[in-house]
mmCIF file of C-alpha atoms in Angstrom:
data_model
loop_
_atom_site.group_PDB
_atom_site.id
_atom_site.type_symbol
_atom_site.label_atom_id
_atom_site.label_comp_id
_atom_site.label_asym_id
_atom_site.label_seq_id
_atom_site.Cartn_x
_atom_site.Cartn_y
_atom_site.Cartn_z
ATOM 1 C CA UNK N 1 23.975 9.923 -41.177
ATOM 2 C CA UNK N 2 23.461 7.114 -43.539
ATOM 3 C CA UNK N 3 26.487 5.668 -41.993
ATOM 4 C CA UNK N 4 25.847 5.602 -38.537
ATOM 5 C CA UNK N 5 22.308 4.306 -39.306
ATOM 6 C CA UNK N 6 23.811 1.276 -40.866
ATOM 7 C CA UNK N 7 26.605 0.897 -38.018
ATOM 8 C CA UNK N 8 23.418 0.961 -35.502
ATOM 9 C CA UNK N 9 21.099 -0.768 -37.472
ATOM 10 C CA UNK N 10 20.274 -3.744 -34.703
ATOM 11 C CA UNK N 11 20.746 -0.733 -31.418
ATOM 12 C CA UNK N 12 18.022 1.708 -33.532
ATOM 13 C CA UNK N 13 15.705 -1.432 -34.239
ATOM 14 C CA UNK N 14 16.137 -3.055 -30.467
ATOM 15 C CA UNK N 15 15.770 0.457 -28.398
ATOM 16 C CA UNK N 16 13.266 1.583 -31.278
ATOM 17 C CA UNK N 17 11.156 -1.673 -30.195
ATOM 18 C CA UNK N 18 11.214 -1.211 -26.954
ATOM 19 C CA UNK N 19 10.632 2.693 -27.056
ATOM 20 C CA UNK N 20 7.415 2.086 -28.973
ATOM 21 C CA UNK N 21 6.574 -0.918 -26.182
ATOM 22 C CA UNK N 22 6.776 1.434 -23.442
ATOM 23 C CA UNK N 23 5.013 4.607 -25.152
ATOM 24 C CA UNK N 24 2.221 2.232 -26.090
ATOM 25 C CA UNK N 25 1.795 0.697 -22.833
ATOM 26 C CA UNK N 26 2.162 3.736 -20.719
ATOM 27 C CA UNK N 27 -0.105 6.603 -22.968
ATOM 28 C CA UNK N 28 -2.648 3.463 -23.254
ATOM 29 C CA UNK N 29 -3.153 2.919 -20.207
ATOM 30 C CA UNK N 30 -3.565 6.464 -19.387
ATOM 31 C CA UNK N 31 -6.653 6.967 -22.408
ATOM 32 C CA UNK N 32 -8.160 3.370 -21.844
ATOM 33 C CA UNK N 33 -8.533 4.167 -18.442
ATOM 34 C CA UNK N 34 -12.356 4.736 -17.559
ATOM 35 C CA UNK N 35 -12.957 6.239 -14.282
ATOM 36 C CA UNK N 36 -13.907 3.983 -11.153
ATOM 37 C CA UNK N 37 -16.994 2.974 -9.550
ATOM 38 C CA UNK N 38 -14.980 1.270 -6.399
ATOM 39 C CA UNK N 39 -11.752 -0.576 -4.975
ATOM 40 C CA UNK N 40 -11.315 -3.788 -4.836
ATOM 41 C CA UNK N 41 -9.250 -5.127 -2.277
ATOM 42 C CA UNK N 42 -7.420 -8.222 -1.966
ATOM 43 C CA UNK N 43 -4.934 -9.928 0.094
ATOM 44 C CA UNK N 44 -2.587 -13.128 -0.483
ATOM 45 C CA UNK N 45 -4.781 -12.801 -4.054
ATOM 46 C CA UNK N 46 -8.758 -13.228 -1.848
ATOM 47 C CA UNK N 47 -10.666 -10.482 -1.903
ATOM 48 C CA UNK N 48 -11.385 -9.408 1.124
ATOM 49 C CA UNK N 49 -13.315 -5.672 1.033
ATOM 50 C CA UNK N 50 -14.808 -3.560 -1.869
ATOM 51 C CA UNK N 51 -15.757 -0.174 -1.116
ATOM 52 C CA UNK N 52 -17.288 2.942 -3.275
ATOM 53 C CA UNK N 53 -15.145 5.611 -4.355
ATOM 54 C CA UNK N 54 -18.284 7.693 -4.296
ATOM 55 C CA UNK N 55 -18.628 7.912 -0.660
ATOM 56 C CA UNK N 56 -15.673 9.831 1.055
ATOM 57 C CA UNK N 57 -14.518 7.524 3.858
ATOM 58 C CA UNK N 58 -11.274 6.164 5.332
ATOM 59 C CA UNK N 59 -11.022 2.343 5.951
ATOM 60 C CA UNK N 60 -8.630 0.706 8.046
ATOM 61 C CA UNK N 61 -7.470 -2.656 6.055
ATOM 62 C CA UNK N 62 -6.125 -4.951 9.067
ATOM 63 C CA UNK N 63 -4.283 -8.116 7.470
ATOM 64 C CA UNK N 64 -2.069 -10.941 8.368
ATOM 65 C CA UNK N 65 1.078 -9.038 8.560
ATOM 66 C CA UNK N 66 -0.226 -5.349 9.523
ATOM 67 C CA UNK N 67 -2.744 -2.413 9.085
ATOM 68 C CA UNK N 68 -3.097 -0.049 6.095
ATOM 69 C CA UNK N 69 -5.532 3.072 5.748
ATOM 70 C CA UNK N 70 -7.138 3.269 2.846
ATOM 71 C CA UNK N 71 -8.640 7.205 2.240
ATOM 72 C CA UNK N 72 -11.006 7.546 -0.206
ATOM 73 C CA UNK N 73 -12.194 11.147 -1.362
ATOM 74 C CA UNK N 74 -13.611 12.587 -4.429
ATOM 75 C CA UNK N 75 -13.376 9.336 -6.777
ATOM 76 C CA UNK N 76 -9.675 9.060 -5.662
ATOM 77 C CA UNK N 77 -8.635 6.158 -3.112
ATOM 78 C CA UNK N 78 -4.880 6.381 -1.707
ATOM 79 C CA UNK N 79 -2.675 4.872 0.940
ATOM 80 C CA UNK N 80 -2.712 7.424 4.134
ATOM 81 C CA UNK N 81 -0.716 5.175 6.237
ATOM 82 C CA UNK N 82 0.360 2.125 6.432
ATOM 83 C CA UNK N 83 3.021 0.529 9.074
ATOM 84 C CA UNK N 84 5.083 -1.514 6.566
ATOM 85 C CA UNK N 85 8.617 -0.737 6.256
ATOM 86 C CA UNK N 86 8.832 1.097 2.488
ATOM 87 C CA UNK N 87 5.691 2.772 2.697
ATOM 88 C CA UNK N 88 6.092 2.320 -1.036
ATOM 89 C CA UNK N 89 2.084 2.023 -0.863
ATOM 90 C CA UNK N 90 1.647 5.142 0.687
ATOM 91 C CA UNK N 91 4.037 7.043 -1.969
ATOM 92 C CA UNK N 92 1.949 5.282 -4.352
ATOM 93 C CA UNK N 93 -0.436 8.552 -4.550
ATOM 94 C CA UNK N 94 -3.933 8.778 -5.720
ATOM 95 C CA UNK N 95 -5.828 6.189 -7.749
ATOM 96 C CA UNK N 96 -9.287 7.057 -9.599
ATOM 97 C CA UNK N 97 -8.881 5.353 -12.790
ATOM 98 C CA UNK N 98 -10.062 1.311 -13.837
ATOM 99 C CA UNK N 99 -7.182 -0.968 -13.532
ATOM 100 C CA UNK N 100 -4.927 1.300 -11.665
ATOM 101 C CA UNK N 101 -3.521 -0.297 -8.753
ATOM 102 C CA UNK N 102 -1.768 0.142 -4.922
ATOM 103 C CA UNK N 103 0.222 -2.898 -4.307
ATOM 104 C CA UNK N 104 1.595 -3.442 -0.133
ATOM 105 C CA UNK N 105 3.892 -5.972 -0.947
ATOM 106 C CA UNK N 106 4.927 -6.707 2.805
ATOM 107 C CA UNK N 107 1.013 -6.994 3.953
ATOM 108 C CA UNK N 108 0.313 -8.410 0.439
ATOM 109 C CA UNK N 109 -2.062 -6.394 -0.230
ATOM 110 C CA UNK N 110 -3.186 -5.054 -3.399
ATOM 111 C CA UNK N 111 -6.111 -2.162 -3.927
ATOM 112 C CA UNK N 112 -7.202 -2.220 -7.515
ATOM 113 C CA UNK N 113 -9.949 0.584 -8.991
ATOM 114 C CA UNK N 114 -12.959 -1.508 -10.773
ATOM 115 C CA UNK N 115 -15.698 -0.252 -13.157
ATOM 116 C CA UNK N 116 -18.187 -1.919 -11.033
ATOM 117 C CA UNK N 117 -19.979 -0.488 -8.468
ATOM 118 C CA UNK N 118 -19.477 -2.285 -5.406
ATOM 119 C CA UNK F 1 43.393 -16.447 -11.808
ATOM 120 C CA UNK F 2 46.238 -14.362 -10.877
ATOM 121 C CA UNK F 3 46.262 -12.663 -7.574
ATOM 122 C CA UNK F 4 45.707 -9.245 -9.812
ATOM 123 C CA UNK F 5 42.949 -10.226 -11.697
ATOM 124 C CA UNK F 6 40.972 -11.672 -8.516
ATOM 125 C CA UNK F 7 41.961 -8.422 -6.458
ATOM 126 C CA UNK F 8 40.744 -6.307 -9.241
ATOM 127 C CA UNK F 9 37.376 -8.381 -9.157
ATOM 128 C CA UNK F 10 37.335 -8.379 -5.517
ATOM 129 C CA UNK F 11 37.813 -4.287 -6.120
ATOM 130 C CA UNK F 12 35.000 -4.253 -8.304
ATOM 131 C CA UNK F 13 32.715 -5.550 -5.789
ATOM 132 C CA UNK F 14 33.280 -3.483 -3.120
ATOM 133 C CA UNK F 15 32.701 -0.475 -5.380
ATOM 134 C CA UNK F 16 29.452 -1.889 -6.489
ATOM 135 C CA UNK F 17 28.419 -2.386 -2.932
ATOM 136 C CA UNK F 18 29.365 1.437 -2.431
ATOM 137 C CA UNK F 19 27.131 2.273 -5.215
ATOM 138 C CA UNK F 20 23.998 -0.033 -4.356
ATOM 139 C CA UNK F 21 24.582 2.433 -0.833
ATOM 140 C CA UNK F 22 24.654 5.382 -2.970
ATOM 141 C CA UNK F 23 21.565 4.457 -4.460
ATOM 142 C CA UNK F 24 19.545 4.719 -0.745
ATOM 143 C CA UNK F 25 20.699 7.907 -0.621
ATOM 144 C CA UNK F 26 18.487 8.916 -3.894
ATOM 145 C CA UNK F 27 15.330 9.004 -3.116
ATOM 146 C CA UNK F 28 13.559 8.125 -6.539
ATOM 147 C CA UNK F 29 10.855 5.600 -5.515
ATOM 148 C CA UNK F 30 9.444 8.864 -4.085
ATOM 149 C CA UNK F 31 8.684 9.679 -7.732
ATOM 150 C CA UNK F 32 8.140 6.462 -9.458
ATOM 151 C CA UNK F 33 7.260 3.937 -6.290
ATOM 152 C CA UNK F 34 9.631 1.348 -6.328
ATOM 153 C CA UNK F 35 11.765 2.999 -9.174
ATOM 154 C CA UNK F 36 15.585 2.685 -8.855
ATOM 155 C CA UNK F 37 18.289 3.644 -11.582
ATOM 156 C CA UNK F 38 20.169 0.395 -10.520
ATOM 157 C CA UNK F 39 23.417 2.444 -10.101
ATOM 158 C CA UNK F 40 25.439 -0.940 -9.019
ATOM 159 C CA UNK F 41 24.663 -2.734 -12.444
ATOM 160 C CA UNK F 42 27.427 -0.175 -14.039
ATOM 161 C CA UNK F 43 30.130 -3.027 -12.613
ATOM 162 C CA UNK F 44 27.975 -5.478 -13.971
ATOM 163 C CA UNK F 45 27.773 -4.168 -17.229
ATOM 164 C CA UNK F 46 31.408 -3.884 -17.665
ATOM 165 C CA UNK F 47 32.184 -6.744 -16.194
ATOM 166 C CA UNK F 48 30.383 -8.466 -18.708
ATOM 167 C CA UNK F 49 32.556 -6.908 -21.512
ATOM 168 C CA UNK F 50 35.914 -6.943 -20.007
ATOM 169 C CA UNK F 51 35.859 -9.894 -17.954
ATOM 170 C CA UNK F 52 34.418 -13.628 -18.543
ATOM 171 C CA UNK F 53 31.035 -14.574 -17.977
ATOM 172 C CA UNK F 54 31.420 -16.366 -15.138
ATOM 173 C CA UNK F 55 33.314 -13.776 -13.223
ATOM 174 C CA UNK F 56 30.690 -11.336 -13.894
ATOM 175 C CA UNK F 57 27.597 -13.490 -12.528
ATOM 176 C CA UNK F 58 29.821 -14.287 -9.251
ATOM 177 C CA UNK F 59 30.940 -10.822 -8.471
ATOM 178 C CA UNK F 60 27.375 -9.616 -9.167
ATOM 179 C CA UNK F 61 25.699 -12.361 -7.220
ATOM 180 C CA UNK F 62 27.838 -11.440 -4.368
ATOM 181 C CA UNK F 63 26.585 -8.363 -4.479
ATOM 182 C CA UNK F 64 23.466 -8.803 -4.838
ATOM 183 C CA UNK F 65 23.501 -11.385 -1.467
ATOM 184 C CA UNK F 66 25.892 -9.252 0.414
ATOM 185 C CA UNK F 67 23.864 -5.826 -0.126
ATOM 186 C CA UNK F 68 20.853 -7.754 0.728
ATOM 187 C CA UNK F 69 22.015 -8.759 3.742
ATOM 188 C CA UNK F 70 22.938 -4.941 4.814
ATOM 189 C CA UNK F 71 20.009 -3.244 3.433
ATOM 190 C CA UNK F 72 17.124 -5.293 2.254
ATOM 191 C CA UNK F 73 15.278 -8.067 3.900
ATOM 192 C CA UNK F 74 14.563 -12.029 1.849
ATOM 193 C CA UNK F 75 11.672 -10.308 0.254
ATOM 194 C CA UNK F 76 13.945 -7.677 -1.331
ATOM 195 C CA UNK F 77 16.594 -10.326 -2.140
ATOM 196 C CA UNK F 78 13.769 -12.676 -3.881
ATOM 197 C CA UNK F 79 12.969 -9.318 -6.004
ATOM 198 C CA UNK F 80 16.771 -8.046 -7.153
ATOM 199 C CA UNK F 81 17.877 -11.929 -7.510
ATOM 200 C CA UNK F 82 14.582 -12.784 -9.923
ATOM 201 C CA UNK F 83 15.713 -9.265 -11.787
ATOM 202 C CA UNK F 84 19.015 -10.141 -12.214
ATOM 203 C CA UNK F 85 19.418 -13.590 -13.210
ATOM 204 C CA UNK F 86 16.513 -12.749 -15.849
ATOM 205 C CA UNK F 87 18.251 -10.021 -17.185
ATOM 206 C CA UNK F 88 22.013 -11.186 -16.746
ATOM 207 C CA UNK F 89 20.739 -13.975 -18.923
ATOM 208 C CA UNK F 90 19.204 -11.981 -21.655
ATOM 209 C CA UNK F 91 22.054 -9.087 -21.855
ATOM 210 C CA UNK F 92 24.509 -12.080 -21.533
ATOM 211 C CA UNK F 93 22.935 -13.549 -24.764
ATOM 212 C CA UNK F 94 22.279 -10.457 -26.655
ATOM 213 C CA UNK F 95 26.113 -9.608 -26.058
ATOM 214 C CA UNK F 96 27.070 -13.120 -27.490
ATOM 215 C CA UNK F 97 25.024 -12.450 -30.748
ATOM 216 C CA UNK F 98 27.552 -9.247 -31.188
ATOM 217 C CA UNK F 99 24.928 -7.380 -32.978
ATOM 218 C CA UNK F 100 24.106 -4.874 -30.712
ATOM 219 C CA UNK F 101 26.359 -2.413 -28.338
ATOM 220 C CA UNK F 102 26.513 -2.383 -24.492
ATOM 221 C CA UNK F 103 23.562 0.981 -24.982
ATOM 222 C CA UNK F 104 21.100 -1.274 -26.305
ATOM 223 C CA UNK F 105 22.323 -4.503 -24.487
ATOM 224 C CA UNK F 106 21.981 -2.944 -21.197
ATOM 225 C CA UNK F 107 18.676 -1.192 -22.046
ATOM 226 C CA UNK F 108 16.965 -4.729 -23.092
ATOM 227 C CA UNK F 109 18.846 -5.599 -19.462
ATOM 228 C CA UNK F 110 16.800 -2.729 -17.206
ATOM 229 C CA UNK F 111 13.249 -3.940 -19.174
ATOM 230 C CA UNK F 112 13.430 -7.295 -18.238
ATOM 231 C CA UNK F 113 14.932 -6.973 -14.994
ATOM 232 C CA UNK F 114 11.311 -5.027 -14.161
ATOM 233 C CA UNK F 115 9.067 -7.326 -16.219
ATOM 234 C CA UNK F 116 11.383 -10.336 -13.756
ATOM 235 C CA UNK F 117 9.852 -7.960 -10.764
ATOM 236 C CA UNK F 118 6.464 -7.985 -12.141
ATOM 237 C CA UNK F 119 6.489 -11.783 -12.130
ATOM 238 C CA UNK F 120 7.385 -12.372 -9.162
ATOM 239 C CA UNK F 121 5.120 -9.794 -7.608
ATOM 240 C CA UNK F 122 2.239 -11.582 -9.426
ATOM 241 C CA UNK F 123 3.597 -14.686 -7.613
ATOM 242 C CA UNK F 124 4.189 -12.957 -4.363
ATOM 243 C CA UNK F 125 0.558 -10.843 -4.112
ATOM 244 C CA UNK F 126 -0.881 -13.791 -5.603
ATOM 245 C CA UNK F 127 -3.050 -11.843 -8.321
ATOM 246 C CA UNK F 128 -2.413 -10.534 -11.449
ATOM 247 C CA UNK F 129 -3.170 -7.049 -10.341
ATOM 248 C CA UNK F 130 -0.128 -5.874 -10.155
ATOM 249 C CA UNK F 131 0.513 -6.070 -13.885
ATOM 250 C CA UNK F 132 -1.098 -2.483 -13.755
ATOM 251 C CA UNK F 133 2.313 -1.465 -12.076
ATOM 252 C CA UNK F 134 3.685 -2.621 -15.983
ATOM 253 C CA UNK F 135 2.349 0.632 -17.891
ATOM 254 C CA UNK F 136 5.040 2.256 -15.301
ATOM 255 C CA UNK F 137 7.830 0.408 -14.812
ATOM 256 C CA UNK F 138 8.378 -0.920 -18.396
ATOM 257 C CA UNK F 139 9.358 2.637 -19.191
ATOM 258 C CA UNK F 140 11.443 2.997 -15.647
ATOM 259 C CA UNK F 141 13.352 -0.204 -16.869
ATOM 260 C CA UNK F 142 13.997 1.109 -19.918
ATOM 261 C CA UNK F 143 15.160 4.286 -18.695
ATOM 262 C CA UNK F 144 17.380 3.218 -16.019
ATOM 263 C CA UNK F 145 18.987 0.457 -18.205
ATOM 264 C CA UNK F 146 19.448 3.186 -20.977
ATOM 265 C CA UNK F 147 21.171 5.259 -18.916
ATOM 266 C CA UNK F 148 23.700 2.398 -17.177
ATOM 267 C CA UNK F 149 24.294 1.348 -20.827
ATOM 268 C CA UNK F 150 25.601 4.941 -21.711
ATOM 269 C CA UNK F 151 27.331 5.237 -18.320
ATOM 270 C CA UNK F 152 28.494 1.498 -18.847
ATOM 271 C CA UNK F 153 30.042 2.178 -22.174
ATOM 272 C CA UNK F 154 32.150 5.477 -21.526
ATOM 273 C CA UNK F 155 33.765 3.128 -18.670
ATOM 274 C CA UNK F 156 34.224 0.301 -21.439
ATOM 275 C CA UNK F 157 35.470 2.489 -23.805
ATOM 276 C CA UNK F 158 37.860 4.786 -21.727
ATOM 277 C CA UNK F 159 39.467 2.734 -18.726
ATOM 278 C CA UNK F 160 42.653 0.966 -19.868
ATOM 279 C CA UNK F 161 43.089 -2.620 -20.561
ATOM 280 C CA UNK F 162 45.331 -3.975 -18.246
ATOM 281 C CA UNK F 163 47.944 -6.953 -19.165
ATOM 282 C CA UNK F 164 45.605 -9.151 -16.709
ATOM 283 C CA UNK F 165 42.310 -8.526 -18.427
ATOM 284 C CA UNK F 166 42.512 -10.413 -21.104
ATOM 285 C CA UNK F 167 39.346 -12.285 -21.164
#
């Protein structure tokens, strides 16, 4: 044991590092996050809607490059459609927390849950 | 070069090409959006131990372009480029120190090739938004390069030297 610990040293300390890293940023993010008032949504980085996750509604979001549906039901806001190629946005799931995100890379679009009411 | 040594490298290619196809056929980002195990980076990984540096960016960059140009799109190719030269460079250096093995080299490798992604997606999107995608795909890098780096290393270890290879 004492061996292989001192074989490994630098492998134990690198992957120990970046273990911690990951367990820190992931489980933080997860009890950090207060829930959201409303979605912010942007595109090419300008905001261009910001809607209440209070109110149970689905939004179309038309932008340059094509047309997302944005569903938003019991504090959660998701992705229903979209018609991108990856639908990566759509797989995406459910939002509700602040700071959690939906990013529509080929409409560049990003939906991002604030604290703030809208 | 011998004619061996670049038909073994040409070989090596081609089979990464075959897995970057395998890896369409697993359907992960379902789980993790955007997540992929990187199955293709197992020839890069031992190319960087058992051939020379330079033969394992071009046979890698090939692969990268040539995969691109049969299943992504220049959006795709801006992403897996940005990932791999960032990480290339950093399991590239981390080899050269020879303090740590091809486990922990590649697993440093599948980090930064995510946190590369992240950057450019903050470019791309134009907002830092997306960094909330880093609280998931830190540990997706980590996992996927973990898991080439143990994959990676059986190959190393077990697949005979030939007279060619020295490198």
């Amino acid at each position: 044991m004492r061996r292989f610990l001192q074989k490994h040293r630098n492998d134990i300390l690198l992957i120990g590092a970046l273990l911690i890293a990951a367990a820190v940023l992931f489980i933080g993010f997860r009890l950090a996050g207060k829930p959201g008032r409303a979605v912010l949504v942007t595109e090419n980085g300008r905001e261009i809607a910001r809607f209440s996750l209070a109110e149970d509604r689905t939004y179309p979001i038309p932008s340059e490059k094509g047309e997302n549906l944005l569903r938003i039901e019991n504090g959660a806001a998701w992705i229903e459609s979209a018609d991108c190629r990856d639908q990566i946005c759509v797989k995406r799931g459910k939002i509700r927390k602040a700071g959690e995100t939906i990013v529509c890379l080929p409409h560049r679009i990003v939906v991002t849950v604030t604290e703030e009411a809208p | 070069m011998s004619g061996r040594r670049l038909a073994r490298l040409g070989l090596l290619l081609a089979l990464a090409m075959i897995l970057s196809y395998v890896e369409t056929l697993i359907p992960l980002s379902g789980i993790v959006p955007g997540m992929k195990i990187g199955l293709a980076n197992l020839v890069t990984v031992f190319l960087l131990y058992r051939y020379r540096v330079w033969e394992a960016l071009i046979v890698s960059v090939l692969r990268i372009g040539l995969t691109a140009l049969l299943f992504g799109s220049a959006v795709s190719l801006l992403f897996s480029a940005a990932g791999f030269l960032v990480s290339f460079g950093l399991m590239w250096l981390l080899k050269k120190t020879g303090a740590f093995s091809s486990l922990a080299v590649s697993t440093a490798g599948g980090v930064a090739h995510n946190l590369a992604q992240i950057a450019v997606a903050v470019f791309v999107v134009g907002t830092n938004l997306v960094l909330g995608y880093l609280p998931v795909l830190f540990p997706a890098g980590l996992i996927a390069g973990a898991l080439i780096g143990f994959l990676s290393g059986i190959l190393i270890r077990r697949i005979p030297l030939h007279s060619d290879d020295r490198s």
